[in-house]
């Protein structure tokens, strides 16, 4: 069964909510009878998403709100929080989900790095700092769900700005949960969503059909809801190609680079390929 906060007349706010994982979450929340606000940048996608959400929500369009918001701007996110409070009375679930992955290079343009960090990391920080204080003040149970990435844990080569942003989301969300659980009277908990390979506009890269190994956004959100009900902080999602056991071995190897004093990213180092392959197989 869903987490008790995911219930009728509660309020959910999802950034990056007009497509992909964000829209899938918004639809599940609307179907549960929640009032839902989605924030995104594309007006056409927001309009299309609002139509879908209005059809799914028992209260129709009255229970749906959309907002064009650049989450990298703290003032814009603060205005969103105020608008949600005015329309719906407050927020019970905040899902900081907005993210971009245009690609990056170590010595690439600074503007590209700043935009990726601005959306993926500062968007999470801005959302939390704008919404969490009033969520705590209301004294109601609630959830803050931040969308991370396995790339923020194993940090594979090839897209350093994205990896840095998602590693920051992991560290920030861990610190947030520590803060929340040590705040007197706080009934809010934080959770780190770590998707697997999910077929969305962000990952499609020109493909029109879902690869066999990928999950749909809906599968990812169903798994998220299941694990929220179980009380997980780290919601580590598998996919059709990568079982959880393989993810666990990859994560343990990445941590072992520090403990064993191996070269950074040794999984991709020519001297460690055989050792990594054996480790993954449990040998």
Protein backbone atom coordinates (compact mmCIF):
# COMPACT_ATOMS: atom_id res chain seq x y z
CA UNK A 1 0.00 0.00 0.00
CA UNK A 2 1.18 3.58 -0.55
CA UNK A 3 2.91 5.64 2.11
CA UNK A 4 0.24 7.34 4.29
CA UNK A 5 1.31 10.80 3.10
CA UNK A 6 0.31 9.73 -0.41
CA UNK A 7 -3.40 10.13 0.25
CA UNK A 8 -6.43 12.20 -0.64
CA UNK A 9 -6.32 15.97 -0.16
CA UNK A 10 -2.63 16.06 0.64
CA UNK A 11 -0.46 18.24 -1.60
CA UNK A 12 2.47 17.20 -3.80
CA UNK A 13 4.87 19.51 -5.63
CA UNK A 14 7.09 18.01 -8.34
CA UNK A 15 9.78 19.93 -10.19
CA UNK A 16 10.59 18.66 -13.65
CA UNK A 17 7.01 17.41 -13.48
CA UNK A 18 5.86 17.84 -17.07
CA UNK A 19 7.47 14.67 -18.42
CA UNK A 20 9.35 11.49 -17.58
CA UNK A 21 9.75 10.42 -13.96
CA UNK A 22 8.25 13.68 -12.69
CA UNK A 23 5.04 13.31 -14.68
CA UNK A 24 4.75 9.63 -13.74
CA UNK A 25 4.96 10.62 -10.07
CA UNK A 26 2.44 13.42 -10.55
CA UNK A 27 -0.03 11.01 -12.16
CA UNK A 28 0.32 8.48 -9.33
CA UNK A 29 -0.18 11.22 -6.75
CA UNK A 30 -3.20 12.63 -8.60
CA UNK A 31 -4.74 9.16 -8.88
CA UNK A 32 -4.37 8.84 -5.10
CA UNK A 33 -6.55 11.95 -4.71
CA UNK A 34 -3.74 14.37 -3.95
CA UNK A 35 -3.65 17.96 -5.08
CA UNK A 36 -0.66 18.26 -7.40
CA UNK A 37 1.54 21.11 -8.58
CA UNK A 38 4.05 20.46 -11.36
CA UNK A 39 6.82 22.91 -12.16
CA UNK A 40 8.80 22.87 -15.39
CA UNK A 41 10.10 25.22 -18.06
CA UNK A 42 8.27 24.19 -21.23
CA UNK A 43 4.81 25.80 -21.47
CA UNK A 44 3.52 23.33 -24.06
CA UNK A 45 4.59 20.33 -22.00
CA UNK A 46 3.07 21.87 -18.89
CA UNK A 47 -0.22 22.36 -20.71
CA UNK A 48 -0.28 18.78 -22.02
CA UNK A 49 0.68 17.41 -18.59
CA UNK A 50 -2.06 19.46 -16.90
CA UNK A 51 -4.65 17.88 -19.20
CA UNK A 52 -3.45 14.37 -18.30
CA UNK A 53 -3.36 15.16 -14.60
CA UNK A 54 -6.83 16.74 -14.61
CA UNK A 55 -8.21 13.56 -16.14
CA UNK A 56 -6.50 11.44 -13.48
CA UNK A 57 -7.40 13.56 -10.45
CA UNK A 58 -10.75 12.85 -8.75
CA UNK A 59 -11.18 16.61 -8.28
CA UNK A 60 -10.30 17.39 -11.89
CA UNK A 61 -8.57 20.61 -12.89
CA UNK A 62 -9.29 22.25 -9.52
CA UNK A 63 -6.75 19.92 -7.91
CA UNK A 64 -4.00 20.59 -10.46
CA UNK A 65 -1.58 23.51 -10.63
CA UNK A 66 1.24 24.20 -13.07
CA UNK A 67 4.07 26.71 -12.91
CA UNK A 68 6.88 27.70 -15.25
CA UNK A 69 9.89 27.77 -12.93
CA UNK A 70 13.66 27.82 -13.39
CA UNK A 71 14.72 25.84 -10.32
CA UNK A 72 18.25 27.22 -10.51
CA UNK A 73 16.84 30.56 -9.33
CA UNK A 74 16.14 30.68 -5.60
CA UNK A 75 13.68 33.57 -5.97
CA UNK A 76 11.63 31.67 -8.54
CA UNK A 77 11.41 28.60 -6.30
CA UNK A 78 10.46 30.75 -3.29
CA UNK A 79 7.65 32.27 -5.36
CA UNK A 80 6.49 28.76 -6.26
CA UNK A 81 6.30 27.79 -2.58
CA UNK A 82 4.23 30.87 -1.81
CA UNK A 83 1.89 30.21 -4.74
CA UNK A 84 1.32 26.59 -3.69
CA UNK A 85 0.61 27.67 -0.11
CA UNK A 86 -1.88 30.25 -1.33
CA UNK A 87 -3.74 27.81 -3.60
CA UNK A 88 -3.56 24.56 -1.62
CA UNK A 89 -2.62 25.63 1.93
CA UNK A 90 0.84 24.06 2.04
CA UNK A 91 2.92 21.13 0.83
CA UNK A 92 3.06 17.54 2.07
CA UNK A 93 5.36 16.02 -0.57
CA UNK A 94 8.17 17.87 -2.28
CA UNK A 95 9.85 15.99 -5.12
CA UNK A 96 12.96 17.82 -6.31
CA UNK A 97 13.19 16.03 -9.62
CA UNK A 98 14.18 18.60 -12.25
CA UNK A 99 17.36 17.58 -14.04
CA UNK A 100 19.27 18.01 -17.26
CA UNK A 101 22.04 16.01 -18.92
CA UNK A 102 23.28 17.82 -22.02
CA UNK A 103 26.72 16.24 -21.71
CA UNK A 104 29.92 17.78 -20.38
CA UNK A 105 33.69 17.68 -20.67
CA UNK A 106 36.25 18.30 -17.96
CA UNK A 107 37.56 21.40 -19.70
CA UNK A 108 34.33 22.28 -21.45
CA UNK A 109 32.51 25.63 -21.37
CA UNK A 110 31.95 27.06 -17.90
CA UNK A 111 28.39 28.04 -18.83
CA UNK A 112 27.55 24.40 -19.44
CA UNK A 113 28.90 23.37 -16.04
CA UNK A 114 27.07 26.20 -14.32
CA UNK A 115 23.75 25.32 -15.95
CA UNK A 116 24.03 21.61 -15.06
CA UNK A 117 24.98 22.36 -11.46
CA UNK A 118 22.37 25.12 -11.32
CA UNK A 119 19.49 22.83 -12.25
CA UNK A 120 20.58 19.46 -10.90
CA UNK A 121 22.16 20.50 -7.60
CA UNK A 122 21.05 24.04 -6.83
CA UNK A 123 17.54 23.13 -7.92
CA UNK A 124 17.44 20.57 -5.11
CA UNK A 125 18.98 22.98 -2.61
CA UNK A 126 16.66 25.82 -3.62
CA UNK A 127 13.59 23.60 -3.48
CA UNK A 128 14.45 22.25 -0.06
CA UNK A 129 15.31 25.62 1.44
CA UNK A 130 12.14 27.19 0.06
CA UNK A 131 9.69 24.44 1.04
CA UNK A 132 11.10 22.54 4.03
CA UNK A 133 10.79 25.23 6.74
CA UNK A 134 7.04 25.63 6.22
CA UNK A 135 6.57 21.89 5.80
CA UNK A 136 8.19 21.42 9.22
CA UNK A 137 6.25 24.31 10.75
CA UNK A 138 2.90 22.78 9.75
CA UNK A 139 3.62 19.83 12.04
CA UNK A 140 2.27 17.29 9.55
CA UNK A 141 4.00 14.15 8.25
CA UNK A 142 5.62 14.77 4.90
CA UNK A 143 8.23 13.64 2.41
CA UNK A 144 11.06 15.33 0.54
CA UNK A 145 12.21 13.15 -2.35
CA UNK A 146 15.34 14.17 -4.24
CA UNK A 147 16.17 12.52 -7.54
CA UNK A 148 19.79 11.42 -7.65
CA UNK A 149 21.62 9.04 -9.96
CA UNK A 150 23.85 5.99 -9.81
CA UNK A 151 26.36 8.19 -11.65
CA UNK A 152 26.54 10.30 -8.50
CA UNK A 153 27.75 7.23 -6.59
CA UNK A 154 30.00 5.30 -9.00
CA UNK A 155 30.95 8.45 -11.01
CA UNK A 156 31.79 6.81 -14.35
CA UNK A 157 33.99 8.75 -16.78
CA UNK A 158 32.45 10.74 -19.61
CA UNK A 159 30.12 13.31 -18.04
CA UNK A 160 31.88 14.96 -15.09
CA UNK A 161 29.48 17.89 -14.55
CA UNK A 162 26.48 15.57 -14.29
CA UNK A 163 28.35 13.25 -11.93
CA UNK A 164 29.38 16.15 -9.70
CA UNK A 165 25.82 17.45 -9.58
CA UNK A 166 24.33 14.09 -8.63
CA UNK A 167 27.08 13.32 -6.11
CA UNK A 168 26.15 16.64 -4.53
CA UNK A 169 22.48 15.65 -4.43
CA UNK A 170 23.41 12.46 -2.57
CA UNK A 171 25.52 14.33 0.00
CA UNK A 172 22.90 17.05 0.41
CA UNK A 173 20.03 14.59 0.90
CA UNK A 174 21.97 12.60 3.49
CA UNK A 175 22.69 15.81 5.41
CA UNK A 176 19.05 16.85 5.04
CA UNK A 177 17.74 13.63 6.56
CA UNK A 178 20.17 13.96 9.47
CA UNK A 179 18.93 17.53 10.02
CA UNK A 180 15.27 16.55 9.84
CA UNK A 181 15.53 13.66 12.27
CA UNK A 182 17.29 15.92 14.77
CA UNK A 183 14.76 18.75 14.51
CA UNK A 184 12.31 18.74 17.42
CA UNK A 185 8.74 18.07 16.36
CA UNK A 186 9.69 17.46 12.73
CA UNK A 187 7.58 14.83 10.96
CA UNK A 188 9.24 15.23 7.56
CA UNK A 189 11.61 12.61 6.15
CA UNK A 190 14.01 12.89 3.21
CA UNK A 191 14.62 10.19 0.61
CA UNK A 192 17.10 9.76 -2.24
CA UNK A 193 15.58 8.30 -5.41
CA UNK A 194 18.29 6.55 -7.43
CA UNK A 195 16.79 5.48 -10.77
CA UNK A 196 18.20 2.76 -12.96
CA UNK A 197 18.04 2.95 -16.75
CA UNK A 198 14.70 4.68 -17.35
CA UNK A 199 13.39 5.46 -20.84
CA UNK A 200 12.52 9.15 -20.76
CA UNK A 201 13.14 12.20 -22.92
CA UNK A 202 16.41 12.67 -21.02
CA UNK A 203 17.73 9.23 -21.99
CA UNK A 204 16.01 8.60 -25.34
CA UNK A 205 18.73 10.28 -27.43
CA UNK A 206 16.71 10.01 -30.62
CA UNK A 207 15.22 6.58 -29.92
CA UNK A 208 11.47 6.25 -30.24
CA UNK A 209 11.10 2.74 -28.76
CA UNK A 210 12.06 1.75 -25.24
CA UNK A 211 15.19 -0.41 -25.12
CA UNK A 212 14.56 -3.83 -23.62
CA UNK A 213 16.87 -3.13 -20.70
CA UNK A 214 15.14 0.06 -19.60
CA UNK A 215 12.29 0.54 -17.17
CA UNK A 216 9.45 2.90 -17.89
CA UNK A 217 9.00 6.01 -15.75
CA UNK A 218 5.83 4.41 -14.37
CA UNK A 219 7.74 1.30 -13.21
CA UNK A 220 10.26 3.54 -11.49
CA UNK A 221 7.59 5.45 -9.60
CA UNK A 222 5.73 2.29 -8.61
CA UNK A 223 9.00 0.98 -7.16
CA UNK A 224 9.60 4.32 -5.42
CA UNK A 225 6.18 4.24 -3.78
CA UNK A 226 6.73 0.64 -2.65
CA UNK A 227 10.07 1.52 -1.07
CA UNK A 228 8.75 4.70 0.55
CA UNK A 229 6.14 2.56 2.26
CA UNK A 230 8.97 0.27 3.43
CA UNK A 231 10.81 3.27 4.89
CA UNK A 232 13.86 3.24 2.61
CA UNK A 233 16.07 6.31 2.50
CA UNK A 234 18.15 5.08 -0.44
CA UNK A 235 15.65 4.04 -3.10
CA UNK A 236 18.03 2.13 -5.36
CA UNK A 237 16.10 1.11 -8.46
CA UNK A 238 17.05 -1.86 -10.61
CA UNK A 239 16.12 -2.13 -14.29
CA UNK A 240 15.67 -4.97 -16.75
CA UNK A 241 19.41 -5.37 -17.32
CA UNK A 242 20.94 -4.53 -13.94
CA UNK A 243 19.71 -6.36 -10.82
CA UNK A 244 20.24 -4.80 -7.42
CA UNK A 245 23.03 -7.26 -6.59
CA UNK A 246 25.13 -5.94 -9.49
CA UNK A 247 24.54 -2.33 -8.43
CA UNK A 248 25.62 -3.21 -4.92
CA UNK A 249 28.88 -4.74 -6.14
CA UNK A 250 29.62 -1.70 -8.32
CA UNK A 251 28.97 0.64 -5.39
CA UNK A 252 31.15 -1.45 -3.06
CA UNK A 253 33.98 -1.43 -5.60
CA UNK A 254 33.76 2.36 -5.94
CA UNK A 255 34.02 2.76 -2.15
CA UNK A 256 36.90 0.28 -2.17
CA UNK A 257 38.97 2.59 -4.35
CA UNK A 258 39.44 4.73 -1.23
CA UNK A 259 39.84 1.90 1.27
CA UNK A 260 42.26 -0.05 -0.94
CA UNK A 261 44.06 3.09 -2.19
CA UNK A 262 43.45 2.14 -5.80
CA UNK A 263 43.56 4.69 -8.63
CA UNK A 264 40.34 6.72 -8.86
CA UNK A 265 37.74 5.12 -11.12
CA UNK A 266 39.82 1.95 -11.06
CA UNK A 267 36.91 0.00 -12.53
CA UNK A 268 37.86 1.61 -15.85
CA UNK A 269 41.66 1.36 -15.29
CA UNK A 270 43.36 -1.23 -17.52
CA UNK A 271 45.23 -2.73 -14.57
CA UNK A 272 42.05 -3.48 -12.62
CA UNK A 273 39.57 -4.70 -15.23
CA UNK A 274 39.99 -8.40 -14.42
CA UNK A 275 39.88 -7.78 -10.67
CA UNK A 276 36.67 -5.79 -11.01
CA UNK A 277 35.05 -8.47 -13.18
CA UNK A 278 35.94 -11.11 -10.58
CA UNK A 279 34.65 -8.93 -7.75
CA UNK A 280 31.30 -8.40 -9.46
CA UNK A 281 30.95 -12.16 -9.80
CA UNK A 282 31.62 -12.52 -6.07
CA UNK A 283 35.06 -14.08 -6.40
